[in-house]
Amino acid sequence: PEFRGVRLHLNPRILKPLLVYSLPMVVIGFAGMVNEMLDRAILKFLLPYDLSTNLKMLGIYAACYKLSILMTLFIQAFRYAGEPFFFSYAKRADAKKAYAVVMNYFVIFCVFIFLLVTLYIDLFQYFIGAEYRVGLGGVPILLIANLFLGIYVNLSIWYKLSDRTGMGAWVSLGGALLTVVLNLWWIPLWGYFGSAWATLVCYAGMALVAYLLGRRYYPVQYDWAKIFGYLGLGLALYGTDQYAVIIQGFPPWLCGTVGLGAYLLIAAAVDFRPLLQQRTVA
């Protein structure tokens, strides 16, 4: 009885802007699936070996891809929690300043995950079979690639807040096209490492385009010196660890602990300690 007299109808004035905003998001989701899954779908067809060897190489790549899952899970969790925050905070006067702070701490945690996995790769390698560990060299590349995906997630908020999802769709389609081209080009040359590098270049390129467009349509003053400083610090600690372990023969667990501890101390001194002091004063 409570539904008697209720008539359903579409309001064009509501439906049109809803579709204009949401339909490009479908394209963005499809392009994201291409970027995420294409390499493993076509790897066995593009590798220059027999089918049995190609499938073995695909298994190696897929197994090593799993070791980057910690970064992927963090980024996915950030998406679920971050986007509602971005929208709810959008009308506040200090919204853009808050977005810059979020980006800064996001990168800090992503570099921490990168170092955790790469500096203790001798422990994480036991999550995959011994026959797959030949591809461990691709894990750092995939971790950095997913880090740039996370940066893109932060930067791409501009097209959602400014109702320009159509432009966001073009950025995503460009990334998908780049993924296709680079995989077709690099897999026959470098094998599954070509796929890893293609993923990195794709996500880094999408982040760059999102930044350049966002600077025009929704400018946010990100602290790029600090962001790239943490990225550079992470890569430098990883390189130092590789030199100490492989060339000098130091114990991996010792070098990893020293490197990760150094990163945490620097991050605490530069960002977390001032933050705690501000809260104490407040």
mmCIF file of N, CA and C in Angstrom, residues 85-183:
data_model
loop_
_atom_site.group_PDB
_atom_site.id
_atom_site.type_symbol
_atom_site.label_atom_id
_atom_site.label_comp_id
_atom_site.label_asym_id
_atom_site.label_seq_id
_atom_site.Cartn_x
_atom_site.Cartn_y
_atom_site.Cartn_z
ATOM 1 N N PHE A 85 37.199 11.384 1.628
ATOM 2 C CA PHE A 85 37.815 12.520 2.329
ATOM 3 C C PHE A 85 37.993 13.702 1.393
ATOM 4 N N PHE A 86 38.499 13.447 0.166
ATOM 5 C CA PHE A 86 38.715 14.529 -0.777
ATOM 6 C C PHE A 86 37.411 15.264 -1.074
ATOM 7 N N PHE A 87 36.331 14.519 -1.283
ATOM 8 C CA PHE A 87 35.048 15.148 -1.611
ATOM 9 C C PHE A 87 34.465 15.894 -0.406
ATOM 10 N N SER A 88 34.540 15.296 0.761
ATOM 11 C CA SER A 88 33.971 15.944 1.941
ATOM 12 C C SER A 88 34.750 17.191 2.343
ATOM 13 N N TYR A 89 36.022 17.240 1.983
ATOM 14 C CA TYR A 89 36.882 18.356 2.368
ATOM 15 C C TYR A 89 36.929 19.448 1.307
ATOM 16 N N ALA A 90 36.319 19.200 0.136
ATOM 17 C CA ALA A 90 36.532 20.052 -1.033
ATOM 18 C C ALA A 90 36.119 21.500 -0.820
ATOM 19 N N LYS A 91 35.080 21.746 -0.027
ATOM 20 C CA LYS A 91 34.557 23.099 0.131
ATOM 21 C C LYS A 91 35.226 23.890 1.249
ATOM 22 N N ARG A 92 36.138 23.277 1.948
ATOM 23 C CA ARG A 92 36.838 23.973 3.016
ATOM 24 C C ARG A 92 37.935 24.859 2.448
ATOM 25 N N ALA A 93 38.224 25.934 3.158
ATOM 26 C CA ALA A 93 39.203 26.904 2.664
ATOM 27 C C ALA A 93 40.605 26.316 2.566
ATOM 28 N N ASP A 94 40.915 25.384 3.441
ATOM 29 C CA ASP A 94 42.265 24.803 3.455
ATOM 30 C C ASP A 94 42.320 23.446 2.758
ATOM 31 N N ALA A 95 41.359 23.178 1.851
ATOM 32 C CA ALA A 95 41.272 21.864 1.214
ATOM 33 C C ALA A 95 42.546 21.533 0.433
ATOM 34 N N LYS A 96 43.006 22.461 -0.381
ATOM 35 C CA LYS A 96 44.170 22.182 -1.216
ATOM 36 C C LYS A 96 45.427 21.969 -0.379
ATOM 37 N N LYS A 97 45.536 22.700 0.703
ATOM 38 C CA LYS A 97 46.669 22.485 1.603
ATOM 39 C C LYS A 97 46.605 21.089 2.216
ATOM 40 N N ALA A 98 45.400 20.651 2.565
ATOM 41 C CA ALA A 98 45.229 19.310 3.129
ATOM 42 C C ALA A 98 45.585 18.238 2.106
ATOM 43 N N TYR A 99 45.199 18.451 0.834
ATOM 44 C CA TYR A 99 45.514 17.471 -0.208
ATOM 45 C C TYR A 99 47.027 17.338 -0.386
ATOM 46 N N ALA A 100 47.733 18.460 -0.278
ATOM 47 C CA ALA A 100 49.192 18.416 -0.398
ATOM 48 C C ALA A 100 49.821 17.639 0.750
ATOM 49 N N VAL A 101 49.284 17.822 1.945
ATOM 50 C CA VAL A 101 49.792 17.098 3.113
ATOM 51 C C VAL A 101 49.520 15.603 2.963
ATOM 52 N N VAL A 102 48.327 15.258 2.486
ATOM 53 C CA VAL A 102 47.984 13.848 2.269
ATOM 54 C C VAL A 102 48.955 13.207 1.284
ATOM 55 N N MET A 103 49.239 13.899 0.189
ATOM 56 C CA MET A 103 50.180 13.375 -0.796
ATOM 57 C C MET A 103 51.550 13.123 -0.165
ATOM 58 N N ASN A 104 52.004 14.051 0.657
ATOM 59 C CA ASN A 104 53.317 13.932 1.274
ATOM 60 C C ASN A 104 53.411 12.673 2.131
ATOM 61 N N TYR A 105 52.445 12.463 3.007
ATOM 62 C CA TYR A 105 52.490 11.296 3.888
ATOM 63 C C TYR A 105 52.199 10.004 3.126
ATOM 64 N N PHE A 106 51.413 10.111 2.064
ATOM 65 C CA PHE A 106 51.175 8.943 1.226
ATOM 66 C C PHE A 106 52.487 8.443 0.629
ATOM 67 N N VAL A 107 53.284 9.347 0.091
ATOM 68 C CA VAL A 107 54.568 8.970 -0.504
ATOM 69 C C VAL A 107 55.502 8.408 0.560
ATOM 70 N N ILE A 108 55.498 8.982 1.741
ATOM 71 C CA ILE A 108 56.344 8.473 2.832
ATOM 72 C C ILE A 108 56.027 7.006 3.106
ATOM 73 N N PHE A 109 54.754 6.665 3.212
ATOM 74 C CA PHE A 109 54.366 5.280 3.504
ATOM 75 C C PHE A 109 54.640 4.364 2.307
ATOM 76 N N CYS A 110 54.461 4.869 1.083
ATOM 77 C CA CYS A 110 54.728 4.038 -0.086
ATOM 78 C C CYS A 110 56.218 3.715 -0.194
ATOM 79 N N VAL A 111 57.075 4.701 0.057
ATOM 80 C CA VAL A 111 58.520 4.442 0.017
ATOM 81 C C VAL A 111 58.901 3.473 1.129
ATOM 82 N N PHE A 112 58.235 3.568 2.269
ATOM 83 C CA PHE A 112 58.480 2.611 3.355
ATOM 84 C C PHE A 112 58.144 1.186 2.893
ATOM 85 N N ILE A 113 57.008 1.006 2.215
ATOM 86 C CA ILE A 113 56.637 -0.317 1.714
ATOM 87 C C ILE A 113 57.657 -0.803 0.690
ATOM 88 N N PHE A 114 58.085 0.096 -0.197
ATOM 89 C CA PHE A 114 59.107 -0.269 -1.183
ATOM 90 C C PHE A 114 60.367 -0.783 -0.493
ATOM 91 N N LEU A 115 60.827 -0.075 0.528
ATOM 92 C CA LEU A 115 62.041 -0.488 1.227
ATOM 93 C C LEU A 115 61.817 -1.763 2.030
ATOM 94 N N LEU A 116 60.653 -1.893 2.636
ATOM 95 C CA LEU A 116 60.366 -3.090 3.423
ATOM 96 C C LEU A 116 60.481 -4.347 2.563
ATOM 97 N N VAL A 117 59.908 -4.291 1.365
ATOM 98 C CA VAL A 117 59.921 -5.468 0.494
ATOM 99 C C VAL A 117 61.295 -5.681 -0.127
ATOM 100 N N THR A 118 61.904 -4.622 -0.631
ATOM 101 C CA THR A 118 63.166 -4.789 -1.364
ATOM 102 C C THR A 118 64.351 -5.061 -0.437
ATOM 103 N N LEU A 119 64.375 -4.429 0.729
ATOM 104 C CA LEU A 119 65.506 -4.645 1.641
ATOM 105 C C LEU A 119 65.422 -6.001 2.339
ATOM 106 N N TYR A 120 64.223 -6.533 2.419
ATOM 107 C CA TYR A 120 64.041 -7.871 3.014
ATOM 108 C C TYR A 120 63.549 -8.863 1.961
ATOM 109 N N ILE A 121 64.019 -8.671 0.727
ATOM 110 C CA ILE A 121 63.578 -9.555 -0.350
ATOM 111 C C ILE A 121 64.034 -10.989 -0.110
ATOM 112 N N ASP A 122 65.120 -11.159 0.662
ATOM 113 C CA ASP A 122 65.583 -12.522 0.962
ATOM 114 C C ASP A 122 64.601 -13.271 1.842
ATOM 115 N N LEU A 123 63.711 -12.531 2.536
ATOM 116 C CA LEU A 123 62.642 -13.161 3.315
ATOM 117 C C LEU A 123 61.349 -13.255 2.507
ATOM 118 N N PHE A 124 61.021 -12.187 1.788
ATOM 119 C CA PHE A 124 59.786 -12.181 1.000
ATOM 120 C C PHE A 124 59.838 -13.196 -0.131
ATOM 121 N N GLN A 125 61.027 -13.554 -0.588
ATOM 122 C CA GLN A 125 61.128 -14.503 -1.697
ATOM 123 C C GLN A 125 60.544 -15.874 -1.360
ATOM 124 N N TYR A 126 60.436 -16.174 -0.067
ATOM 125 C CA TYR A 126 59.897 -17.476 0.319
ATOM 126 C C TYR A 126 58.383 -17.559 0.161
ATOM 127 N N PHE A 127 57.761 -16.430 -0.194
ATOM 128 C CA PHE A 127 56.332 -16.468 -0.499
ATOM 129 C C PHE A 127 56.070 -17.048 -1.889
ATOM 130 N N ILE A 128 57.113 -17.212 -2.679
ATOM 131 C CA ILE A 128 56.967 -17.830 -3.995
ATOM 132 C C ILE A 128 57.936 -19.006 -4.082
ATOM 133 N N GLY A 129 57.694 -19.898 -5.032
ATOM 134 C CA GLY A 129 58.531 -21.082 -5.172
ATOM 135 C C GLY A 129 59.936 -20.747 -5.643
ATOM 136 N N ALA A 130 60.858 -21.654 -5.357
ATOM 137 C CA ALA A 130 62.258 -21.423 -5.708
ATOM 138 C C ALA A 130 62.455 -21.253 -7.205
ATOM 139 N N GLU A 131 61.645 -21.936 -8.004
ATOM 140 C CA GLU A 131 61.801 -21.875 -9.460
ATOM 141 C C GLU A 131 61.368 -20.534 -10.044
ATOM 142 N N TYR A 132 60.669 -19.717 -9.225
ATOM 143 C CA TYR A 132 60.191 -18.422 -9.707
ATOM 144 C C TYR A 132 61.081 -17.264 -9.284
ATOM 145 N N ARG A 133 62.071 -17.522 -8.454
ATOM 146 C CA ARG A 133 62.848 -16.430 -7.859
ATOM 147 C C ARG A 133 63.849 -15.807 -8.804
ATOM 148 N N VAL A 134 63.994 -16.384 -9.982
ATOM 149 C CA VAL A 134 64.890 -15.810 -10.979
ATOM 150 C C VAL A 134 64.396 -14.434 -11.436
ATOM 151 N N GLY A 135 63.123 -14.172 -11.254
ATOM 152 C CA GLY A 135 62.553 -12.893 -11.690
ATOM 153 C C GLY A 135 62.456 -11.843 -10.611
ATOM 154 N N LEU A 136 63.132 -12.048 -9.481
ATOM 155 C CA LEU A 136 63.027 -11.109 -8.362
ATOM 156 C C LEU A 136 63.512 -9.702 -8.719
ATOM 157 N N GLY A 137 64.358 -9.604 -9.744
ATOM 158 C CA GLY A 137 64.836 -8.293 -10.156
ATOM 159 C C GLY A 137 63.738 -7.378 -10.660
ATOM 160 N N GLY A 138 62.602 -7.946 -11.035
ATOM 161 C CA GLY A 138 61.497 -7.119 -11.496
ATOM 162 C C GLY A 138 60.638 -6.558 -10.382
ATOM 163 N N VAL A 139 60.805 -7.075 -9.164
ATOM 164 C CA VAL A 139 59.963 -6.633 -8.051
ATOM 165 C C VAL A 139 60.154 -5.154 -7.721
ATOM 166 N N PRO A 140 61.397 -4.635 -7.612
ATOM 167 C CA PRO A 140 61.542 -3.197 -7.353
ATOM 168 C C PRO A 140 60.910 -2.322 -8.423
ATOM 169 N N ILE A 141 60.992 -2.758 -9.684
ATOM 170 C CA ILE A 141 60.391 -1.979 -10.770
ATOM 171 C C ILE A 141 58.876 -1.919 -10.601
ATOM 172 N N LEU A 142 58.263 -3.047 -10.280
ATOM 173 C CA LEU A 142 56.810 -3.089 -10.108
ATOM 174 C C LEU A 142 56.370 -2.300 -8.884
ATOM 175 N N LEU A 143 57.176 -2.321 -7.831
ATOM 176 C CA LEU A 143 56.841 -1.543 -6.635
ATOM 177 C C LEU A 143 56.856 -0.051 -6.931
ATOM 178 N N ILE A 144 57.898 0.412 -7.631
ATOM 179 C CA ILE A 144 57.966 1.830 -7.987
ATOM 180 C C ILE A 144 56.834 2.193 -8.947
ATOM 181 N N ALA A 145 56.508 1.260 -9.867
ATOM 182 C CA ALA A 145 55.395 1.501 -10.788
ATOM 183 C C ALA A 145 54.100 1.727 -10.021
ATOM 184 N N ASN A 146 53.829 0.884 -9.049
ATOM 185 C CA ASN A 146 52.606 1.035 -8.260
ATOM 186 C C ASN A 146 52.657 2.271 -7.365
ATOM 187 N N LEU A 147 53.859 2.668 -6.954
ATOM 188 C CA LEU A 147 53.988 3.917 -6.207
ATOM 189 C C LEU A 147 53.535 5.090 -7.073
ATOM 190 N N PHE A 148 53.953 5.103 -8.336
ATOM 191 C CA PHE A 148 53.513 6.170 -9.241
ATOM 192 C C PHE A 148 52.017 6.079 -9.519
ATOM 193 N N LEU A 149 51.469 4.869 -9.519
ATOM 194 C CA LEU A 149 50.013 4.738 -9.632
ATOM 195 C C LEU A 149 49.339 5.429 -8.458
ATOM 196 N N GLY A 150 49.881 5.244 -7.265
ATOM 197 C CA GLY A 150 49.321 5.916 -6.093
ATOM 198 C C GLY A 150 49.427 7.424 -6.189
ATOM 199 N N ILE A 151 50.550 7.920 -6.707
ATOM 200 C CA ILE A 151 50.694 9.366 -6.916
ATOM 201 C C ILE A 151 49.647 9.847 -7.908
ATOM 202 N N TYR A 152 49.420 9.056 -8.957
ATOM 203 C CA TYR A 152 48.388 9.415 -9.933
ATOM 204 C C TYR A 152 47.011 9.464 -9.284
ATOM 205 N N VAL A 153 46.723 8.522 -8.399
ATOM 206 C CA VAL A 153 45.438 8.520 -7.707
ATOM 207 C C VAL A 153 45.251 9.830 -6.939
ATOM 208 N N ASN A 154 46.315 10.295 -6.287
ATOM 209 C CA ASN A 154 46.240 11.575 -5.571
ATOM 210 C C ASN A 154 46.052 12.740 -6.534
ATOM 211 N N LEU A 155 46.842 12.761 -7.605
ATOM 212 C CA LEU A 155 46.798 13.877 -8.539
ATOM 213 C C LEU A 155 45.497 13.943 -9.326
ATOM 214 N N SER A 156 44.903 12.779 -9.607
ATOM 215 C CA SER A 156 43.727 12.734 -10.477
ATOM 216 C C SER A 156 42.457 13.217 -9.794
ATOM 217 N N ILE A 157 42.544 13.585 -8.530
ATOM 218 C CA ILE A 157 41.342 14.052 -7.842
ATOM 219 C C ILE A 157 40.810 15.336 -8.470
ATOM 220 N N TRP A 158 41.663 16.049 -9.216
ATOM 221 C CA TRP A 158 41.234 17.325 -9.798
ATOM 222 C C TRP A 158 40.070 17.157 -10.760
ATOM 223 N N TYR A 159 40.092 16.092 -11.587
ATOM 224 C CA TYR A 159 39.018 15.975 -12.583
ATOM 225 C C TYR A 159 37.713 15.532 -11.945
ATOM 226 N N LYS A 160 37.774 14.914 -10.781
ATOM 227 C CA LYS A 160 36.543 14.535 -10.083
ATOM 228 C C LYS A 160 35.945 15.728 -9.341
ATOM 229 N N LEU A 161 36.801 16.537 -8.754
ATOM 230 C CA LEU A 161 36.309 17.698 -8.020
ATOM 231 C C LEU A 161 35.874 18.828 -8.947
ATOM 232 N N SER A 162 36.449 18.915 -10.137
ATOM 233 C CA SER A 162 36.101 19.985 -11.072
ATOM 234 C C SER A 162 35.128 19.526 -12.146
ATOM 235 N N ASP A 163 34.550 18.312 -11.987
ATOM 236 C CA ASP A 163 33.570 17.773 -12.932
ATOM 237 C C ASP A 163 34.115 17.669 -14.353
ATOM 238 N N ARG A 164 35.366 17.267 -14.465
ATOM 239 C CA ARG A 164 35.987 17.075 -15.779
ATOM 240 C C ARG A 164 36.414 15.614 -15.944
ATOM 241 N N THR A 165 35.505 14.715 -15.646
ATOM 242 C CA THR A 165 35.833 13.291 -15.750
ATOM 243 C C THR A 165 36.125 12.876 -17.188
ATOM 244 N N GLY A 166 35.575 13.622 -18.157
ATOM 245 C CA GLY A 166 35.872 13.324 -19.554
ATOM 246 C C GLY A 166 37.354 13.463 -19.850
ATOM 247 N N MET A 167 37.986 14.485 -19.293
ATOM 248 C CA MET A 167 39.425 14.663 -19.479
ATOM 249 C C MET A 167 40.187 13.549 -18.773
ATOM 250 N N GLY A 168 39.685 13.135 -17.626
ATOM 251 C CA GLY A 168 40.312 12.020 -16.925
ATOM 252 C C GLY A 168 40.250 10.741 -17.739
ATOM 253 N N ALA A 169 39.156 10.568 -18.485
ATOM 254 C CA ALA A 169 39.030 9.383 -19.336
ATOM 255 C C ALA A 169 40.084 9.395 -20.432
ATOM 256 N N TRP A 170 40.349 10.572 -21.002
ATOM 257 C CA TRP A 170 41.373 10.660 -22.047
ATOM 258 C C TRP A 170 42.759 10.347 -21.491
ATOM 259 N N VAL A 171 43.028 10.795 -20.273
ATOM 260 C CA VAL A 171 44.315 10.479 -19.639
ATOM 261 C C VAL A 171 44.448 8.968 -19.462
ATOM 262 N N SER A 172 43.376 8.330 -18.981
ATOM 263 C CA SER A 172 43.412 6.888 -18.762
ATOM 264 C C SER A 172 43.547 6.123 -20.071
ATOM 265 N N LEU A 173 42.839 6.576 -21.111
ATOM 266 C CA LEU A 173 42.958 5.917 -22.416
ATOM 267 C C LEU A 173 44.370 6.076 -22.983
ATOM 268 N N GLY A 174 44.966 7.248 -22.762
ATOM 269 C CA GLY A 174 46.346 7.444 -23.188
ATOM 270 C C GLY A 174 47.288 6.493 -22.471
ATOM 271 N N GLY A 175 47.056 6.285 -21.167
ATOM 272 C CA GLY A 175 47.868 5.332 -20.424
ATOM 273 C C GLY A 175 47.685 3.919 -20.924
ATOM 274 N N ALA A 176 46.442 3.547 -21.254
ATOM 275 C CA ALA A 176 46.185 2.204 -21.783
ATOM 276 C C ALA A 176 46.863 2.003 -23.134
ATOM 277 N N LEU A 177 46.798 3.024 -23.988
ATOM 278 C CA LEU A 177 47.470 2.943 -25.288
ATOM 279 C C LEU A 177 48.979 2.797 -25.105
ATOM 280 N N LEU A 178 49.541 3.547 -24.175
ATOM 281 C CA LEU A 178 50.972 3.454 -23.898
ATOM 282 C C LEU A 178 51.333 2.050 -23.403
ATOM 283 N N THR A 179 50.469 1.479 -22.569
ATOM 284 C CA THR A 179 50.693 0.119 -22.080
ATOM 285 C C THR A 179 50.739 -0.879 -23.228
ATOM 286 N N VAL A 180 49.793 -0.761 -24.140
ATOM 287 C CA VAL A 180 49.742 -1.678 -25.282
ATOM 288 C C VAL A 180 51.002 -1.551 -26.131
ATOM 289 N N VAL A 181 51.351 -0.317 -26.482
ATOM 290 C CA VAL A 181 52.494 -0.083 -27.370
ATOM 291 C C VAL A 181 53.791 -0.568 -26.732
ATOM 292 N N LEU A 182 54.020 -0.221 -25.465
ATOM 293 C CA LEU A 182 55.277 -0.574 -24.813
ATOM 294 C C LEU A 182 55.394 -2.084 -24.600
ATOM 295 N N ASN A 183 54.288 -2.736 -24.283
ATOM 296 C CA ASN A 183 54.346 -4.194 -24.128
ATOM 297 C C ASN A 183 54.648 -4.876 -25.455
#
